[in-house]
Amino acid sequence: MTLVYFFAFHQVTLASLLVDLTLFQGLIGFLTSSIPPGWSLTNEWIIYFLFPLIFSFVIIKKLYKWLIPIAVICLLVVCTVRGYYLNWANYKALKDIHGFNPEISETRGPISFLRTIADYLLGIFAYLVYSKGIKTQRLGIIVVPAFLLLLWPSADFLIIMLMPFLVLYVTNGNWLNTFLSSKPVHFFGLISYSLYVNHYIFINTYKSVSNFARIDNK
């Protein structure tokens, strides 16, 4: 898909393409990724590589109670630190933001690794609660607020923190479990990452066609 983006839209240099093929594009701020969400691929494969070590360390040292506090600290740092050398890719969008701001989705570059680590720690927390057979049926009171927060642009921090509890609630036999287990939703779940990586194909194609047809994109 990196090659498809490169040859179809010609939006990046050959140097950017070569870096994209190494999956290190998320660490090099002066190059643009062929795939716009491509920066996250760097985060994910590096954290995937570290995940067995992190998970084993948590289990051996019995750091269960520290998972959420550490995740909160990581996210607070992401919401507060806006320096160019730590958050280069979207610096223009963040340069006028001072102090704490919950819009984590704007984060790119090295500081974004803290966001990824926080996500993985929350995932480990959810797994450990589930594996210990702790009852989570009453977490339904969190489900509705979690979905409503998706309508609020500045709720990134809260959405991330609520996600493990939403996942735990879904593990029970309830309406949400039934809905998410249906064949259509399950299918879209299986291809969701591909949709995430490739949705810019539709955006860029629309822009190209509309420009050719002189359609106002505004």
PDB file of C-alpha atoms in Angstrom:
ATOM      1  CA  MET A   1       0.000   0.000   0.000  1.00  0.00           C
ATOM      2  CA  THR A   2       2.968   2.306   0.569  1.00  0.00           C
ATOM      3  CA  LEU A   3       3.928   1.813  -3.067  1.00  0.00           C
ATOM      4  CA  VAL A   4       0.320   2.356  -4.197  1.00  0.00           C
ATOM      5  CA  TYR A   5       0.190   5.687  -2.338  1.00  0.00           C
ATOM      6  CA  PHE A   6       3.580   6.739  -3.674  1.00  0.00           C
ATOM      7  CA  PHE A   7       2.876   6.050  -7.357  1.00  0.00           C
ATOM      8  CA  ALA A   8      -0.805   7.045  -7.299  1.00  0.00           C
ATOM      9  CA  PHE A   9      -0.548  10.405  -5.566  1.00  0.00           C
ATOM     10  CA  HIS A  10       3.119  11.506  -5.867  1.00  0.00           C
ATOM     11  CA  GLN A  11       2.935  13.418  -2.578  1.00  0.00           C
ATOM     12  CA  VAL A  12       6.312  12.454  -1.102  1.00  0.00           C
ATOM     13  CA  THR A  13       9.930  12.245  -2.214  1.00  0.00           C
ATOM     14  CA  LEU A  14      11.875   9.092  -3.031  1.00  0.00           C
ATOM     15  CA  ALA A  15      13.786   9.551   0.243  1.00  0.00           C
ATOM     16  CA  SER A  16      10.481   9.457   2.140  1.00  0.00           C
ATOM     17  CA  LEU A  17       9.473   6.287   0.298  1.00  0.00           C
ATOM     18  CA  LEU A  18      12.724   4.532   1.205  1.00  0.00           C
ATOM     19  CA  VAL A  19      12.273   5.452   4.869  1.00  0.00           C
ATOM     20  CA  ASP A  20       8.631   4.320   4.746  1.00  0.00           C
ATOM     21  CA  LEU A  21       9.746   0.886   3.593  1.00  0.00           C
ATOM     22  CA  THR A  22      11.855   0.545   6.764  1.00  0.00           C
ATOM     23  CA  LEU A  23       8.847   1.562   8.949  1.00  0.00           C
ATOM     24  CA  PHE A  24      10.993   4.188  10.687  1.00  0.00           C
ATOM     25  CA  GLN A  25       9.011   7.124   9.265  1.00  0.00           C
ATOM     26  CA  GLY A  26       7.582   7.945  12.697  1.00  0.00           C
ATOM     27  CA  LEU A  27      11.053   8.847  13.973  1.00  0.00           C
ATOM     28  CA  ILE A  28      12.141  11.199  11.189  1.00  0.00           C
ATOM     29  CA  GLY A  29      10.367  14.521  11.405  1.00  0.00           C
ATOM     30  CA  PHE A  30      11.558  16.246   8.226  1.00  0.00           C
ATOM     31  CA  LEU A  31      10.103  13.564   5.928  1.00  0.00           C
ATOM     32  CA  THR A  32       6.442  13.014   5.071  1.00  0.00           C
ATOM     33  CA  SER A  33       5.008   9.503   5.191  1.00  0.00           C
ATOM     34  CA  SER A  34       3.577   8.125   1.934  1.00  0.00           C
ATOM     35  CA  ILE A  35       0.579   6.911   3.943  1.00  0.00           C
ATOM     36  CA  PRO A  36      -0.672   9.793   6.139  1.00  0.00           C
ATOM     37  CA  PRO A  37      -1.333   7.553   9.192  1.00  0.00           C
ATOM     38  CA  GLY A  38       2.006   5.819   8.543  1.00  0.00           C
ATOM     39  CA  TRP A  39       3.717   7.492  11.507  1.00  0.00           C
ATOM     40  CA  SER A  40       1.755   5.190  13.843  1.00  0.00           C
ATOM     41  CA  LEU A  41       3.193   2.086  12.164  1.00  0.00           C
ATOM     42  CA  THR A  42       6.581   2.985  13.648  1.00  0.00           C
ATOM     43  CA  ASN A  43       5.107   3.253  17.123  1.00  0.00           C
ATOM     44  CA  GLU A  44       3.258  -0.009  16.845  1.00  0.00           C
ATOM     45  CA  TRP A  45       5.994  -2.292  15.597  1.00  0.00           C
ATOM     46  CA  ILE A  46       8.498  -0.936  18.119  1.00  0.00           C
ATOM     47  CA  ILE A  47       6.066  -1.352  21.027  1.00  0.00           C
ATOM     48  CA  TYR A  48       5.112  -4.796  19.704  1.00  0.00           C
ATOM     49  CA  PHE A  49       8.801  -5.659  19.896  1.00  0.00           C
ATOM     50  CA  LEU A  50       9.005  -4.398  23.486  1.00  0.00           C
ATOM     51  CA  PHE A  51       5.631  -5.788  24.566  1.00  0.00           C
ATOM     52  CA  PRO A  52       6.832  -9.263  25.708  1.00  0.00           C
ATOM     53  CA  LEU A  53       9.485  -7.603  27.884  1.00  0.00           C
ATOM     54  CA  ILE A  54       7.017  -5.103  29.372  1.00  0.00           C
ATOM     55  CA  PHE A  55       4.392  -7.784  29.995  1.00  0.00           C
ATOM     56  CA  SER A  56       6.880 -10.182  31.606  1.00  0.00           C
ATOM     57  CA  PHE A  57       8.254  -7.397  33.813  1.00  0.00           C
ATOM     58  CA  VAL A  58       4.757  -6.486  35.015  1.00  0.00           C
ATOM     59  CA  ILE A  59       3.926 -10.114  35.818  1.00  0.00           C
ATOM     60  CA  ILE A  60       7.230 -10.944  37.533  1.00  0.00           C
ATOM     61  CA  LYS A  61       7.317  -7.755  39.615  1.00  0.00           C
ATOM     62  CA  LYS A  62       3.545  -7.860  40.254  1.00  0.00           C
ATOM     63  CA  LEU A  63       3.086  -4.254  39.181  1.00  0.00           C
ATOM     64  CA  TYR A  64      -0.632  -4.608  38.530  1.00  0.00           C
ATOM     65  CA  LYS A  65      -1.634  -1.640  40.697  1.00  0.00           C
ATOM     66  CA  TRP A  66       0.816   0.623  38.874  1.00  0.00           C
ATOM     67  CA  LEU A  67      -0.518   0.067  35.370  1.00  0.00           C
ATOM     68  CA  ILE A  68      -3.225   2.728  35.430  1.00  0.00           C
ATOM     69  CA  PRO A  69      -1.163   5.352  37.355  1.00  0.00           C
ATOM     70  CA  ILE A  70       1.752   4.964  34.911  1.00  0.00           C
ATOM     71  CA  ALA A  71      -0.642   5.175  31.949  1.00  0.00           C
ATOM     72  CA  VAL A  72      -2.166   8.351  33.410  1.00  0.00           C
ATOM     73  CA  ILE A  73       1.293   9.882  33.891  1.00  0.00           C
ATOM     74  CA  CYS A  74       2.249   9.059  30.288  1.00  0.00           C
ATOM     75  CA  LEU A  75      -0.932  10.643  28.950  1.00  0.00           C
ATOM     76  CA  LEU A  76      -0.541  13.720  31.163  1.00  0.00           C
ATOM     77  CA  VAL A  77       2.954  14.247  29.761  1.00  0.00           C
ATOM     78  CA  VAL A  78       1.608  13.889  26.209  1.00  0.00           C
ATOM     79  CA  CYS A  79      -1.141  16.420  26.989  1.00  0.00           C
ATOM     80  CA  THR A  80       1.317  18.920  28.408  1.00  0.00           C
ATOM     81  CA  VAL A  81       4.581  18.687  26.441  1.00  0.00           C
ATOM     82  CA  ARG A  82       4.368  20.497  23.097  1.00  0.00           C
ATOM     83  CA  GLY A  83       8.041  21.056  22.220  1.00  0.00           C
ATOM     84  CA  TYR A  84       8.968  20.977  18.538  1.00  0.00           C
ATOM     85  CA  TYR A  85      11.681  18.326  18.884  1.00  0.00           C
ATOM     86  CA  LEU A  86       9.319  15.991  20.725  1.00  0.00           C
ATOM     87  CA  ASN A  87       6.167  16.636  18.719  1.00  0.00           C
ATOM     88  CA  TRP A  88       7.337  17.767  15.302  1.00  0.00           C
ATOM     89  CA  ALA A  89       4.829  16.481  12.777  1.00  0.00           C
ATOM     90  CA  ASN A  90       1.818  18.428  14.058  1.00  0.00           C
ATOM     91  CA  TYR A  91       3.707  21.242  15.712  1.00  0.00           C
ATOM     92  CA  LYS A  92       1.860  23.911  13.741  1.00  0.00           C
ATOM     93  CA  ALA A  93      -1.434  22.629  15.110  1.00  0.00           C
ATOM     94  CA  LEU A  94      -0.107  22.626  18.679  1.00  0.00           C
ATOM     95  CA  LYS A  95       2.247  25.613  18.867  1.00  0.00           C
ATOM     96  CA  ASP A  96      -0.451  27.974  20.173  1.00  0.00           C
ATOM     97  CA  ILE A  97      -1.623  25.497  22.823  1.00  0.00           C
ATOM     98  CA  HIS A  98      -0.078  26.195  26.217  1.00  0.00           C
ATOM     99  CA  GLY A  99      -0.330  23.979  29.270  1.00  0.00           C
ATOM    100  CA  PHE A 100      -2.557  20.929  29.546  1.00  0.00           C
ATOM    101  CA  ASN A 101      -4.710  20.059  26.546  1.00  0.00           C
ATOM    102  CA  PRO A 102      -6.533  16.719  26.200  1.00  0.00           C
ATOM    103  CA  GLU A 103      -6.342  16.528  22.387  1.00  0.00           C
ATOM    104  CA  ILE A 104      -3.929  13.613  22.267  1.00  0.00           C
ATOM    105  CA  SER A 105      -4.904  12.800  18.675  1.00  0.00           C
ATOM    106  CA  GLU A 106      -2.739  15.695  17.475  1.00  0.00           C
ATOM    107  CA  THR A 107       0.413  14.140  18.933  1.00  0.00           C
ATOM    108  CA  ARG A 108       3.130  12.913  16.557  1.00  0.00           C
ATOM    109  CA  GLY A 109       6.849  12.191  16.808  1.00  0.00           C
ATOM    110  CA  PRO A 110       8.842  10.802  19.758  1.00  0.00           C
ATOM    111  CA  ILE A 111       6.384  11.999  22.422  1.00  0.00           C
ATOM    112  CA  SER A 112       3.668   9.876  20.790  1.00  0.00           C
ATOM    113  CA  PHE A 113       5.454   6.729  22.019  1.00  0.00           C
ATOM    114  CA  LEU A 114       4.210   7.585  25.506  1.00  0.00           C
ATOM    115  CA  ARG A 115       0.661   7.488  24.198  1.00  0.00           C
ATOM    116  CA  THR A 116       1.268   4.070  22.656  1.00  0.00           C
ATOM    117  CA  ILE A 117       2.868   2.757  25.863  1.00  0.00           C
ATOM    118  CA  ALA A 118      -0.094   4.042  27.886  1.00  0.00           C
ATOM    119  CA  ASP A 119      -2.491   2.213  25.562  1.00  0.00           C
ATOM    120  CA  TYR A 120      -0.589  -1.041  25.972  1.00  0.00           C
ATOM    121  CA  LEU A 121      -0.454  -0.731  29.770  1.00  0.00           C
ATOM    122  CA  LEU A 122      -4.217  -0.232  29.862  1.00  0.00           C
ATOM    123  CA  GLY A 123      -4.585  -3.294  27.642  1.00  0.00           C
ATOM    124  CA  ILE A 124      -2.472  -5.359  30.036  1.00  0.00           C
ATOM    125  CA  PHE A 125      -4.629  -4.102  32.916  1.00  0.00           C
ATOM    126  CA  ALA A 126      -7.816  -5.202  31.126  1.00  0.00           C
ATOM    127  CA  TYR A 127      -6.343  -8.634  30.399  1.00  0.00           C
ATOM    128  CA  LEU A 128      -5.232  -9.188  33.991  1.00  0.00           C
ATOM    129  CA  VAL A 129      -8.652  -8.211  35.373  1.00  0.00           C
ATOM    130  CA  TYR A 130     -10.308 -10.554  32.880  1.00  0.00           C
ATOM    131  CA  SER A 131      -7.904 -13.445  33.544  1.00  0.00           C
ATOM    132  CA  LYS A 132      -8.510 -13.239  37.297  1.00  0.00           C
ATOM    133  CA  GLY A 133     -12.252 -13.693  36.763  1.00  0.00           C
ATOM    134  CA  ILE A 134     -13.188 -10.398  38.404  1.00  0.00           C
ATOM    135  CA  LYS A 135     -16.872  -9.585  37.828  1.00  0.00           C
ATOM    136  CA  THR A 136     -17.303  -6.666  35.437  1.00  0.00           C
ATOM    137  CA  GLN A 137     -21.025  -6.728  34.636  1.00  0.00           C
ATOM    138  CA  ARG A 138     -21.663  -3.447  36.455  1.00  0.00           C
ATOM    139  CA  LEU A 139     -19.275  -1.575  34.202  1.00  0.00           C
ATOM    140  CA  GLY A 140     -22.254  -0.904  31.962  1.00  0.00           C
ATOM    141  CA  ILE A 141     -22.597   2.504  33.587  1.00  0.00           C
ATOM    142  CA  ILE A 142     -19.340   3.445  31.826  1.00  0.00           C
ATOM    143  CA  VAL A 143     -20.428   2.285  28.368  1.00  0.00           C
ATOM    144  CA  VAL A 144     -22.831   5.106  27.505  1.00  0.00           C
ATOM    145  CA  PRO A 145     -20.478   7.910  28.678  1.00  0.00           C
ATOM    146  CA  ALA A 146     -17.640   6.314  26.717  1.00  0.00           C
ATOM    147  CA  PHE A 147     -19.650   6.386  23.488  1.00  0.00           C
ATOM    148  CA  LEU A 148     -20.982   9.897  24.110  1.00  0.00           C
ATOM    149  CA  LEU A 149     -17.430  11.166  24.596  1.00  0.00           C
ATOM    150  CA  LEU A 150     -16.690  10.187  20.999  1.00  0.00           C
ATOM    151  CA  LEU A 151     -18.851  13.162  19.992  1.00  0.00           C
ATOM    152  CA  TRP A 152     -16.661  15.560  21.972  1.00  0.00           C
ATOM    153  CA  PRO A 153     -13.499  16.559  20.022  1.00  0.00           C
ATOM    154  CA  SER A 154     -11.441  17.252  23.154  1.00  0.00           C
ATOM    155  CA  ALA A 155     -12.185  14.042  25.043  1.00  0.00           C
ATOM    156  CA  ASP A 156      -9.172  11.994  23.899  1.00  0.00           C
ATOM    157  CA  PHE A 157      -7.757  11.570  27.405  1.00  0.00           C
ATOM    158  CA  LEU A 158     -11.018  10.325  28.912  1.00  0.00           C
ATOM    159  CA  ILE A 159     -11.822   8.038  25.973  1.00  0.00           C
ATOM    160  CA  ILE A 160      -8.445   6.302  26.278  1.00  0.00           C
ATOM    161  CA  MET A 161      -8.816   5.868  30.038  1.00  0.00           C
ATOM    162  CA  LEU A 162     -12.334   4.444  29.703  1.00  0.00           C
ATOM    163  CA  MET A 163     -11.448   2.017  26.915  1.00  0.00           C
ATOM    164  CA  PRO A 164     -10.144  -0.899  29.084  1.00  0.00           C
ATOM    165  CA  PHE A 165     -13.329  -0.788  31.170  1.00  0.00           C
ATOM    166  CA  LEU A 166     -15.422  -0.792  28.013  1.00  0.00           C
ATOM    167  CA  VAL A 167     -13.495  -3.827  26.757  1.00  0.00           C
ATOM    168  CA  LEU A 168     -14.032  -5.612  30.081  1.00  0.00           C
ATOM    169  CA  TYR A 169     -17.756  -4.883  29.943  1.00  0.00           C
ATOM    170  CA  VAL A 170     -17.969  -6.368  26.452  1.00  0.00           C
ATOM    171  CA  THR A 171     -16.496  -9.666  27.699  1.00  0.00           C
ATOM    172  CA  ASN A 172     -19.791 -10.305  29.511  1.00  0.00           C
ATOM    173  CA  GLY A 173     -22.946 -11.661  27.924  1.00  0.00           C
ATOM    174  CA  ASN A 174     -24.817  -8.437  27.194  1.00  0.00           C
ATOM    175  CA  TRP A 175     -26.364  -6.460  24.342  1.00  0.00           C
ATOM    176  CA  LEU A 176     -23.055  -4.875  23.354  1.00  0.00           C
ATOM    177  CA  ASN A 177     -21.324  -8.238  23.272  1.00  0.00           C
ATOM    178  CA  THR A 178     -24.094  -9.604  21.048  1.00  0.00           C
ATOM    179  CA  PHE A 179     -23.889  -6.642  18.689  1.00  0.00           C
ATOM    180  CA  LEU A 180     -20.085  -6.677  18.386  1.00  0.00           C
ATOM    181  CA  SER A 181     -20.106 -10.459  17.896  1.00  0.00           C
ATOM    182  CA  SER A 182     -22.453 -10.258  14.910  1.00  0.00           C
ATOM    183  CA  LYS A 183     -20.932 -11.322  11.601  1.00  0.00           C
ATOM    184  CA  PRO A 184     -20.986  -7.891   9.870  1.00  0.00           C
ATOM    185  CA  VAL A 185     -19.411  -6.076  12.814  1.00  0.00           C
ATOM    186  CA  HIS A 186     -16.895  -8.877  13.334  1.00  0.00           C
ATOM    187  CA  PHE A 187     -15.901  -8.657   9.677  1.00  0.00           C
ATOM    188  CA  PHE A 188     -15.342  -4.904   9.878  1.00  0.00           C
ATOM    189  CA  GLY A 189     -13.354  -5.506  13.053  1.00  0.00           C
ATOM    190  CA  LEU A 190     -11.063  -7.889  11.185  1.00  0.00           C
ATOM    191  CA  ILE A 191     -10.375  -5.335   8.446  1.00  0.00           C
ATOM    192  CA  SER A 192     -10.484  -2.240  10.690  1.00  0.00           C
ATOM    193  CA  TYR A 193      -6.731  -1.712  10.670  1.00  0.00           C
ATOM    194  CA  SER A 194      -6.641  -1.929   6.894  1.00  0.00           C
ATOM    195  CA  LEU A 195      -9.454   0.626   6.741  1.00  0.00           C
ATOM    196  CA  TYR A 196      -7.479   2.904   9.059  1.00  0.00           C
ATOM    197  CA  VAL A 197      -4.309   2.695   6.977  1.00  0.00           C
ATOM    198  CA  ASN A 198      -6.062   2.959   3.624  1.00  0.00           C
ATOM    199  CA  HIS A 199      -8.889   5.442   4.160  1.00  0.00           C
ATOM    200  CA  TYR A 200      -6.749   8.219   2.677  1.00  0.00           C
ATOM    201  CA  ILE A 201      -6.948   6.440  -0.681  1.00  0.00           C
ATOM    202  CA  PHE A 202     -10.603   7.463  -0.828  1.00  0.00           C
ATOM    203  CA  ILE A 203      -9.873  10.970   0.469  1.00  0.00           C
ATOM    204  CA  ASN A 204      -7.027  11.580  -1.983  1.00  0.00           C
ATOM    205  CA  THR A 205      -8.935  10.035  -4.887  1.00  0.00           C
ATOM    206  CA  TYR A 206     -11.920  12.265  -4.167  1.00  0.00           C
ATOM    207  CA  LYS A 207      -9.680  15.339  -4.054  1.00  0.00           C
ATOM    208  CA  SER A 208      -7.996  14.395  -7.328  1.00  0.00           C
ATOM    209  CA  VAL A 209     -11.286  13.720  -9.116  1.00  0.00           C
ATOM    210  CA  SER A 210     -12.980  16.836  -7.707  1.00  0.00           C
ATOM    211  CA  ASN A 211     -10.019  19.015  -8.702  1.00  0.00           C
ATOM    212  CA  PHE A 212     -10.100  17.545 -12.203  1.00  0.00           C
ATOM    213  CA  ALA A 213     -13.847  18.157 -12.403  1.00  0.00           C
ATOM    214  CA  ARG A 214     -13.397  21.617 -10.810  1.00  0.00           C
ATOM    215  CA  ILE A 215     -15.661  20.768  -7.887  1.00  0.00           C
ATOM    216  CA  ASP A 216     -15.249  23.006  -4.841  1.00  0.00           C
ATOM    217  CA  ASN A 217     -13.878  20.855  -1.976  1.00  0.00           C
ATOM    218  CA  LYS A 218     -14.947  23.346   0.668  1.00  0.00           C
TER     219      LYS A 218
END
